PDB file of C-alpha atoms in Angstrom:
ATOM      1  CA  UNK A 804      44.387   4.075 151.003  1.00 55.00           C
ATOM      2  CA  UNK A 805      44.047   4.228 147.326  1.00 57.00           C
ATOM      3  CA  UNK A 806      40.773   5.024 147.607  1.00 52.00           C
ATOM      4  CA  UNK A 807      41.509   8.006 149.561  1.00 56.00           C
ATOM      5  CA  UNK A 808      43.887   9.511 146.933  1.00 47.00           C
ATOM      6  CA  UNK A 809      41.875   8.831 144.519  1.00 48.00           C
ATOM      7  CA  UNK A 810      39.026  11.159 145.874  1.00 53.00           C
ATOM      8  CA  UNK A 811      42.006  13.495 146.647  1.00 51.00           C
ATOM      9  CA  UNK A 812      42.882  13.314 142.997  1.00 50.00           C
ATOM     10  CA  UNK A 813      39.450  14.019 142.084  1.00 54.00           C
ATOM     11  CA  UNK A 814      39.200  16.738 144.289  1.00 52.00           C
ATOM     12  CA  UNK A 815      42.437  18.467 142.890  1.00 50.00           C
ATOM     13  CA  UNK A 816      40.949  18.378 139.718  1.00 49.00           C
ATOM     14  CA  UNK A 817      37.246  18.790 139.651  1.00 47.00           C
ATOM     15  CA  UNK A 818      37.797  23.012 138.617  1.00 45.00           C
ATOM     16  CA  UNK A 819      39.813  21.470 135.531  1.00 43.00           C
ATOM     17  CA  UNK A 820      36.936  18.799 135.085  1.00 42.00           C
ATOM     18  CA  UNK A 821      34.212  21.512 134.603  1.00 59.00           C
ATOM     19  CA  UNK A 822      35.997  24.330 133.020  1.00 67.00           C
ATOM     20  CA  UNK A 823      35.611  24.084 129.005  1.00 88.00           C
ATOM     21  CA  UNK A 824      37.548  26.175 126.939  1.00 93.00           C
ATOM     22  CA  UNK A 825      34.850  28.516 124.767  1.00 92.00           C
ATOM     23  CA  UNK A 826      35.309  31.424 122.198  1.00 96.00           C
ATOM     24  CA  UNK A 827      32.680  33.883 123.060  1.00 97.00           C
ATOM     25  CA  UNK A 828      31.667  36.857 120.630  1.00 97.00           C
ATOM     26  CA  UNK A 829      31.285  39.788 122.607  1.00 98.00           C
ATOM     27  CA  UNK A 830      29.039  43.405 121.216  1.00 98.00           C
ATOM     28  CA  UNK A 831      32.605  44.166 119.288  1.00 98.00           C
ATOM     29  CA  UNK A 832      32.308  40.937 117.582  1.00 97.00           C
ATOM     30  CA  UNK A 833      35.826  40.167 119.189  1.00 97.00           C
ATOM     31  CA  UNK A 834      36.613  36.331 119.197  1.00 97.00           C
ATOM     32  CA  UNK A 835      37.720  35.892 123.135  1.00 97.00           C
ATOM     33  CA  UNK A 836      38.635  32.354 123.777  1.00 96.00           C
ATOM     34  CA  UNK A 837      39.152  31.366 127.860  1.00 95.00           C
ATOM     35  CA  UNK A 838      37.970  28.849 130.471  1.00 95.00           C
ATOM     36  CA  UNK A 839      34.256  29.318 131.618  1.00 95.00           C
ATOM     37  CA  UNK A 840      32.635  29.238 133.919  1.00 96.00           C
ATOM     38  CA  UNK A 841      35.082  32.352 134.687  1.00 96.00           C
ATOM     39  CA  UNK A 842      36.456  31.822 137.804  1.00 96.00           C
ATOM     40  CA  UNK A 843      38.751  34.956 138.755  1.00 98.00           C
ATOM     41  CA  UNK A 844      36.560  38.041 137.137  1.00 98.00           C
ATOM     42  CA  UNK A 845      37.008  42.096 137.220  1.00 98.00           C
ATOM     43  CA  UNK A 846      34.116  43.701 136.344  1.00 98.00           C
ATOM     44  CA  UNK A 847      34.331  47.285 135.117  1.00 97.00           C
ATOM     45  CA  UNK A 848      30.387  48.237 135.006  1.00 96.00           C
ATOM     46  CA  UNK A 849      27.229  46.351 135.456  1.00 96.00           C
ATOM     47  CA  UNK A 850      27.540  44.522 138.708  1.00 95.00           C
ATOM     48  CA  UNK A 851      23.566  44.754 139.579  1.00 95.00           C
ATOM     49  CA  UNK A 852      23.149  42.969 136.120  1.00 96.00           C
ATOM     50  CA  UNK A 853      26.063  40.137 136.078  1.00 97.00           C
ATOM     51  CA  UNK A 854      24.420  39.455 139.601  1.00 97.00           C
ATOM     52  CA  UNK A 855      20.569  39.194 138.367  1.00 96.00           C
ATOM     53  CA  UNK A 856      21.623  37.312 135.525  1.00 98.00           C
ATOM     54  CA  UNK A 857      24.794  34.927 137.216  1.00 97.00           C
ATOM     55  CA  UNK A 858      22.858  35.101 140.452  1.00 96.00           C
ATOM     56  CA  UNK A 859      24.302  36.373 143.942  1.00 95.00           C
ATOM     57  CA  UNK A 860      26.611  32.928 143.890  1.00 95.00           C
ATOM     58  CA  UNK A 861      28.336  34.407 140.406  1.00 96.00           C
ATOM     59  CA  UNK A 862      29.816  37.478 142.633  1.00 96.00           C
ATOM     60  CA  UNK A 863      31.909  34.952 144.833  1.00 96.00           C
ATOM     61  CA  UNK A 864      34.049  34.790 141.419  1.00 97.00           C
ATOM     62  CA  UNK A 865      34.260  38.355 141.318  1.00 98.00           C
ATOM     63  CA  UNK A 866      37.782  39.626 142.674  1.00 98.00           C
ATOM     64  CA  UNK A 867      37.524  43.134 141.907  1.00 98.00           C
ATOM     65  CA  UNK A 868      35.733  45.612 140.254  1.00 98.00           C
ATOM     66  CA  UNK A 869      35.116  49.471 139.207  1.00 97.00           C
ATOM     67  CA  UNK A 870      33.555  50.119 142.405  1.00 96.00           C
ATOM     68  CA  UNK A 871      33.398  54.469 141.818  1.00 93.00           C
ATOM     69  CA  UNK A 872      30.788  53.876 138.812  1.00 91.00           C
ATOM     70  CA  UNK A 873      28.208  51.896 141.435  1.00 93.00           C
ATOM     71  CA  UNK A 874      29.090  53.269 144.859  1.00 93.00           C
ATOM     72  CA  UNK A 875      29.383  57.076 143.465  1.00 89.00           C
ATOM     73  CA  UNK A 876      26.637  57.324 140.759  1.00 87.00           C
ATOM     74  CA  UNK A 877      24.313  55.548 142.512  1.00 88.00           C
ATOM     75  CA  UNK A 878      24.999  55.139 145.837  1.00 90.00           C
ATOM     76  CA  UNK A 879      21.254  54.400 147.374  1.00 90.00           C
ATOM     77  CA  UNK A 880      21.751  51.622 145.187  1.00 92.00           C
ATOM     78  CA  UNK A 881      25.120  50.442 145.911  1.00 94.00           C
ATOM     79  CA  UNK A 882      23.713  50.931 149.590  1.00 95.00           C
ATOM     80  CA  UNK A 883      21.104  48.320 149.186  1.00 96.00           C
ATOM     81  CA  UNK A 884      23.387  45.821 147.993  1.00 96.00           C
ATOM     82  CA  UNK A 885      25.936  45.901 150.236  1.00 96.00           C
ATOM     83  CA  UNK A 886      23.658  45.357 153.224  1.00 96.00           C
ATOM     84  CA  UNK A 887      22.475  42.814 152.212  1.00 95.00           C
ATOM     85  CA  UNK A 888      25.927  41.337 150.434  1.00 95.00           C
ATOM     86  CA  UNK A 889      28.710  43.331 152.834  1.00 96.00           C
ATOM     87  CA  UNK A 890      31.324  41.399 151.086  1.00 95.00           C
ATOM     88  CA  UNK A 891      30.841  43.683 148.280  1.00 96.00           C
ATOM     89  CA  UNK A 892      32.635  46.858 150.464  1.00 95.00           C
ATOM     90  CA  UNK A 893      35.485  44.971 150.886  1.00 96.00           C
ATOM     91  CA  UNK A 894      35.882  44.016 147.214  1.00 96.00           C
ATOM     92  CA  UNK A 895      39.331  45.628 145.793  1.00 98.00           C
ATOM     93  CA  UNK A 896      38.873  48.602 143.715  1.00 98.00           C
ATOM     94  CA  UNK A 897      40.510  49.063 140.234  1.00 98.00           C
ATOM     95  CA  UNK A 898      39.440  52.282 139.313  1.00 97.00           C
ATOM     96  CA  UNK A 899      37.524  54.368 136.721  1.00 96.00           C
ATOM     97  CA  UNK A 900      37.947  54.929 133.164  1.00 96.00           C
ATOM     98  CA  UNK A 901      36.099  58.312 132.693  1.00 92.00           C
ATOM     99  CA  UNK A 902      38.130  59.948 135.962  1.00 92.00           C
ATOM    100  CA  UNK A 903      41.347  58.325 134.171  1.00 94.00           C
ATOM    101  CA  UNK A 904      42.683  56.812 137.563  1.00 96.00           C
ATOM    102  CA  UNK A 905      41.879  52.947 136.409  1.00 97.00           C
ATOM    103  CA  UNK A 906      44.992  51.127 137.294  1.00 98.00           C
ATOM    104  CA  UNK A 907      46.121  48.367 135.095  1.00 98.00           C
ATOM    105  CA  UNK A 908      48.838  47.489 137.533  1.00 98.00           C
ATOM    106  CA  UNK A 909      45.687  46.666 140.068  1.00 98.00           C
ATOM    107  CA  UNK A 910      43.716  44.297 137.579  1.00 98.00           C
ATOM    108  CA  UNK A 911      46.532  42.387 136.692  1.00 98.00           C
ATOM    109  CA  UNK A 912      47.873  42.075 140.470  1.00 98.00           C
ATOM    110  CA  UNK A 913      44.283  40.066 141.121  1.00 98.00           C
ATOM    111  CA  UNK A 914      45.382  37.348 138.583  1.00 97.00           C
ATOM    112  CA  UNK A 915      41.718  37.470 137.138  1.00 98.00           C
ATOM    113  CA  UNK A 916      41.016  34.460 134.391  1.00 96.00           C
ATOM    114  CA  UNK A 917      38.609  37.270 132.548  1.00 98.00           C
ATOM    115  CA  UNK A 918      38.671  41.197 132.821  1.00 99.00           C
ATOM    116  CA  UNK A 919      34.707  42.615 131.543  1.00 98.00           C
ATOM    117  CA  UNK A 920      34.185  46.194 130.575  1.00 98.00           C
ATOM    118  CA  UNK A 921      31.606  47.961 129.265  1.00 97.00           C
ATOM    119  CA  UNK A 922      31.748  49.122 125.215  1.00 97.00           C
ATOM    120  CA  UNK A 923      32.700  52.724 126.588  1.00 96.00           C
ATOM    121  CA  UNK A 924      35.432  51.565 128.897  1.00 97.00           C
ATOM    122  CA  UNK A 925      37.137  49.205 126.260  1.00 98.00           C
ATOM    123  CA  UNK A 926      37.297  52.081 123.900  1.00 96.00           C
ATOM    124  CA  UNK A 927      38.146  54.735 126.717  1.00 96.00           C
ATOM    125  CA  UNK A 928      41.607  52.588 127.861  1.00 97.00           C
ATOM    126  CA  UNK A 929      42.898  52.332 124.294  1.00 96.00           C
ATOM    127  CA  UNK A 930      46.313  50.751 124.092  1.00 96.00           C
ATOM    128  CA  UNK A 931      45.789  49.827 127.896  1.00 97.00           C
ATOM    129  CA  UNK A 932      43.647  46.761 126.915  1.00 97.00           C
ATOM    130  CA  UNK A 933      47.000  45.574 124.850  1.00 97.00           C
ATOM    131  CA  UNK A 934      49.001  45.444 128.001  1.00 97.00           C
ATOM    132  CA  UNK A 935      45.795  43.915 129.949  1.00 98.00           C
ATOM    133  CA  UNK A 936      45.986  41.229 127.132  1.00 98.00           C
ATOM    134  CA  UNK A 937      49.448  40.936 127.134  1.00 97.00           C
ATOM    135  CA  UNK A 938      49.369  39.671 131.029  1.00 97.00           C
ATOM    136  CA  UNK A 939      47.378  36.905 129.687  1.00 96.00           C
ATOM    137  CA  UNK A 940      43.971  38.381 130.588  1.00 98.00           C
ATOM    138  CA  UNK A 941      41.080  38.070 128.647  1.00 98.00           C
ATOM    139  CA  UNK A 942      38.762  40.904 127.952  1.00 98.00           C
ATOM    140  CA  UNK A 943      34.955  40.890 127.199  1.00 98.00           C
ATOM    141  CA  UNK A 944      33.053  43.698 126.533  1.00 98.00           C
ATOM    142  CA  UNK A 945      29.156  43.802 126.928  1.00 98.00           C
ATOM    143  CA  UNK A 946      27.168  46.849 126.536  1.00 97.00           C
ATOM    144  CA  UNK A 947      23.886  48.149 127.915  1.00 96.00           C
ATOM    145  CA  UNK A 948      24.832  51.471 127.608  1.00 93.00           C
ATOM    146  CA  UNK A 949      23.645  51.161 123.531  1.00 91.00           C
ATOM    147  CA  UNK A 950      20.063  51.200 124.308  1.00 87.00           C
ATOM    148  CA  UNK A 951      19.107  48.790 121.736  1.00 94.00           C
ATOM    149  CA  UNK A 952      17.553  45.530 122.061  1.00 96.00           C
ATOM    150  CA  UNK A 953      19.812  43.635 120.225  1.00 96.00           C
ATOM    151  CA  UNK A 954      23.047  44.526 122.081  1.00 96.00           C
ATOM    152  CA  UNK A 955      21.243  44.058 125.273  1.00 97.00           C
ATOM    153  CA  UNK A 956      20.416  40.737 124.576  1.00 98.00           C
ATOM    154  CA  UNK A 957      23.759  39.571 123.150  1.00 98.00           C
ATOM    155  CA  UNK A 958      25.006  40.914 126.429  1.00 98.00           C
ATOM    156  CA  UNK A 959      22.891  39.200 128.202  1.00 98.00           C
ATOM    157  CA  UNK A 960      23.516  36.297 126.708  1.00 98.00           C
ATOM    158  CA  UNK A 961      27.431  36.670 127.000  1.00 98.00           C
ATOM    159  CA  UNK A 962      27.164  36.727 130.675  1.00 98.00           C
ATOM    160  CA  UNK A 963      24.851  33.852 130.959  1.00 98.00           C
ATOM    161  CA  UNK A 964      28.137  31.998 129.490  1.00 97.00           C
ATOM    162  CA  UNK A 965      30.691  34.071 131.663  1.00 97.00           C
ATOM    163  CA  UNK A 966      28.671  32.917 134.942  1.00 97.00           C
ATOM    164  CA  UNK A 967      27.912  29.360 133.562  1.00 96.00           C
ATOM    165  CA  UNK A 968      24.045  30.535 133.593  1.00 97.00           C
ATOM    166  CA  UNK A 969      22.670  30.192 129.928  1.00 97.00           C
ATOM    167  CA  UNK A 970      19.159  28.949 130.607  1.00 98.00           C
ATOM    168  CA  UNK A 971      18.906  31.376 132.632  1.00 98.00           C
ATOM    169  CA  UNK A 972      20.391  34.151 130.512  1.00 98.00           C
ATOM    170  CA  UNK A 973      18.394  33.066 127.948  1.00 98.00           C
ATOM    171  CA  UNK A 974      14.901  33.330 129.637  1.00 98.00           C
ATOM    172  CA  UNK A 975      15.761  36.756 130.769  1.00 98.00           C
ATOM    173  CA  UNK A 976      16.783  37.840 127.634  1.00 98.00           C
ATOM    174  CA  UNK A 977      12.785  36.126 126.042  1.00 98.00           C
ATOM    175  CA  UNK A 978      10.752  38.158 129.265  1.00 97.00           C
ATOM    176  CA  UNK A 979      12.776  41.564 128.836  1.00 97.00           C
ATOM    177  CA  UNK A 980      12.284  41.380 124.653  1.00 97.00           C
ATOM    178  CA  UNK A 981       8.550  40.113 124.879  1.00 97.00           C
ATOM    179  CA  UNK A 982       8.135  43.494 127.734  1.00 97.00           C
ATOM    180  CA  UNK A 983       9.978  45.808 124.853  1.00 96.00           C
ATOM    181  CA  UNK A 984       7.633  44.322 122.274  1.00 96.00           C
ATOM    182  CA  UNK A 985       4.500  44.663 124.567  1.00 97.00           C
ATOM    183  CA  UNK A 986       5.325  48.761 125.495  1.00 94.00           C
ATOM    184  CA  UNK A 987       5.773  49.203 122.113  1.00 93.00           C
ATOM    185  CA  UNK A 988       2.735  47.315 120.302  1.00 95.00           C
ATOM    186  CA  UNK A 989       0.708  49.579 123.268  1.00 95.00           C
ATOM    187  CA  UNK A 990       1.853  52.593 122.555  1.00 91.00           C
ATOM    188  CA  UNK A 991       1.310  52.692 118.759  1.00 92.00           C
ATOM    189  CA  UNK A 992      -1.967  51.099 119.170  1.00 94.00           C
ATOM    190  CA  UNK A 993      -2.605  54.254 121.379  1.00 93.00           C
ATOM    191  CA  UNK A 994      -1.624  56.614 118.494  1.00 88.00           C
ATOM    192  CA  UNK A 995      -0.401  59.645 121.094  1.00 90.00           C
ATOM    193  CA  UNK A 996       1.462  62.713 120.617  1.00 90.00           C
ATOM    194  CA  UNK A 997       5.178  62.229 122.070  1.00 84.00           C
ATOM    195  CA  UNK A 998       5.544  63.859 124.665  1.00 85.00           C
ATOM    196  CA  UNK A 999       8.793  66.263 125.382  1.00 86.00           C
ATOM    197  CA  UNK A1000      11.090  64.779 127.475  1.00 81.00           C
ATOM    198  CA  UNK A1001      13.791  66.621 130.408  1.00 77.00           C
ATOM    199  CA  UNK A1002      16.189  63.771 132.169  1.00 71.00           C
ATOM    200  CA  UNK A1003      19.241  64.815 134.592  1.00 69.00           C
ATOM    201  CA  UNK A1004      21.560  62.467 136.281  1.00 66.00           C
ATOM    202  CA  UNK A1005      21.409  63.660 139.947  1.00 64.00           C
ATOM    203  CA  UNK A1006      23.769  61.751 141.553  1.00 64.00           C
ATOM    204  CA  UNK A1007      25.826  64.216 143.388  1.00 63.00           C
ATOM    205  CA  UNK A1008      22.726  64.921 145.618  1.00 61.00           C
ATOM    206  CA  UNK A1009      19.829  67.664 145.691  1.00 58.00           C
ATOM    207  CA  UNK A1010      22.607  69.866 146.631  1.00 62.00           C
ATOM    208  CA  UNK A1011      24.501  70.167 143.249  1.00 64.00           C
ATOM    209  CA  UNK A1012      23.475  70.243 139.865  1.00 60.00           C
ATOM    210  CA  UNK A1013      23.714  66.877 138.037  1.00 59.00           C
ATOM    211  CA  UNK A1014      24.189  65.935 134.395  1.00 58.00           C
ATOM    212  CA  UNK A1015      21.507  66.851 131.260  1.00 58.00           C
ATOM    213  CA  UNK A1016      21.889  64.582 128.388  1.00 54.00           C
ATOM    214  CA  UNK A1017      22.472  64.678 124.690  1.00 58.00           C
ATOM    215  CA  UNK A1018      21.111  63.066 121.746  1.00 59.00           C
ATOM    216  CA  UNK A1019      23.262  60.088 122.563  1.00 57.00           C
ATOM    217  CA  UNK A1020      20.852  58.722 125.287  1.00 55.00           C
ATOM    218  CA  UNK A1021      17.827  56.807 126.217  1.00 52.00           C
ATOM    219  CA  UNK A1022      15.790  60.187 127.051  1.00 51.00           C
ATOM    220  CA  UNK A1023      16.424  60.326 123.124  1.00 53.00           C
ATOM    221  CA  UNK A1024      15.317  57.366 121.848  1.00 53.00           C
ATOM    222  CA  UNK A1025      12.496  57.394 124.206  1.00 49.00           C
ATOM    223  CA  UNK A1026      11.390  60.713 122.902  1.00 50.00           C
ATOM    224  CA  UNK A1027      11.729  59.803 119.313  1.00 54.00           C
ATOM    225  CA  UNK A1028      10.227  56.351 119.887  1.00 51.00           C
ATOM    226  CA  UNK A1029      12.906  54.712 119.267  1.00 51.00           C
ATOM    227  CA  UNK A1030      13.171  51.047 121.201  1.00 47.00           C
TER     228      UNK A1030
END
């Protein structure tokens, strides 16, 4: 009999056991402290990459997410996944912060142990992150949208902690810097003229125009060399 509760016991607290409480620095060298591995998240961008880099099993801790920037923008993509994960259809949906209807009511009616947004959305919601905060929520903010190596990595690396995956973070962030380094030590060993460069964001379909870009982009910096 005592035994038995005792392996209850154990059971009851084996989430407590293997939490640890961490500070993470995230891109806006914000100190976050919370329990990780995260157990309860929201993402608000960058599903395909907290998934390759947490693995599929990280997504079971995922209880909601900014579904419109996935499904909508790319939705052959979004497609693919959910065929093969359906679970991610059914996943609630908090909204988007560039068609102003995310809903901080929704995040905080998930009870999630960590909200993550991208550098764009954090700065987008304003004073909204105060009242996400306020709910007892931590917030993260990772950012691939920068199109640097170095914030790339440290975002990497930042979900590698989130999802309890650091070796594996880490050798991901080793292959994709050792690729960047390779493309670049071939092309100026090639010595070539840059080329001109059109990109468009197509997403509404062949039917509709889509989006041309500015100088804020990666069809800049790959036109100017820049890595």
């Amino acid at each position: 009999m005592i035994k038995r509760l005792l392996t209850l016991l154990l059971i009851s607290f084996a989430p407590q056991v293997f939490a640890q409480v961490t500070t993470v620095t995230d891109v806006l060298d914000r100190q976050v402290t919370l329990d990780l591995p995260a157990k309860r998240v929201v993402l608000g961008f960058y599903g395909e990459d907290y998934m390759a880099i947490g693995t599929e099993k990280s997504f079971d801790n995922v209880v909601g997410m900014s579904k419109g920037i996935w499904e909508k923008w790319r939705p052959a993509n979004w497609a693919m996944y959910v065929a093969h994960r359906p679970s991610l259809e059914t996943l609630p949906d908090v909204g988007k912060v560039d068609t102003q209807t995310f809903s901080v009511e929704k995040v905080i009616s998930l009870n999630p142990d960590l909200l993550v947004l991208a550098d764009w959305q954090f700065k987008g919601l304003g004073n909204d992150v105060n009242r996400i905060e306020d709910a007892g929520i931590p917030v993260i903010v990772v950012d691939y949208n920068a199109q640097t190596v170095e914030r790339h990595v440290q975002s990497t690396l930042i979900i590698g902690q989130i999802t309890g995956q650091e070796a594996r973070a880490e050798k991901i962030a080793k292959q994709y810097q050792d690729m960047v380094q390779l493309v670049a030590d071939r092309l100026a060993k090639a010595n070539l003229p840059k080329p001109t460069i059109y990109a468009e964001f197509g997403f509404p379909g062949t039917k509709e125009y889509g989006y041309t870009f500015g100088k804020k982009h990666v069809g800049c910096d790959v036109g100017n060399g820049r890595r």
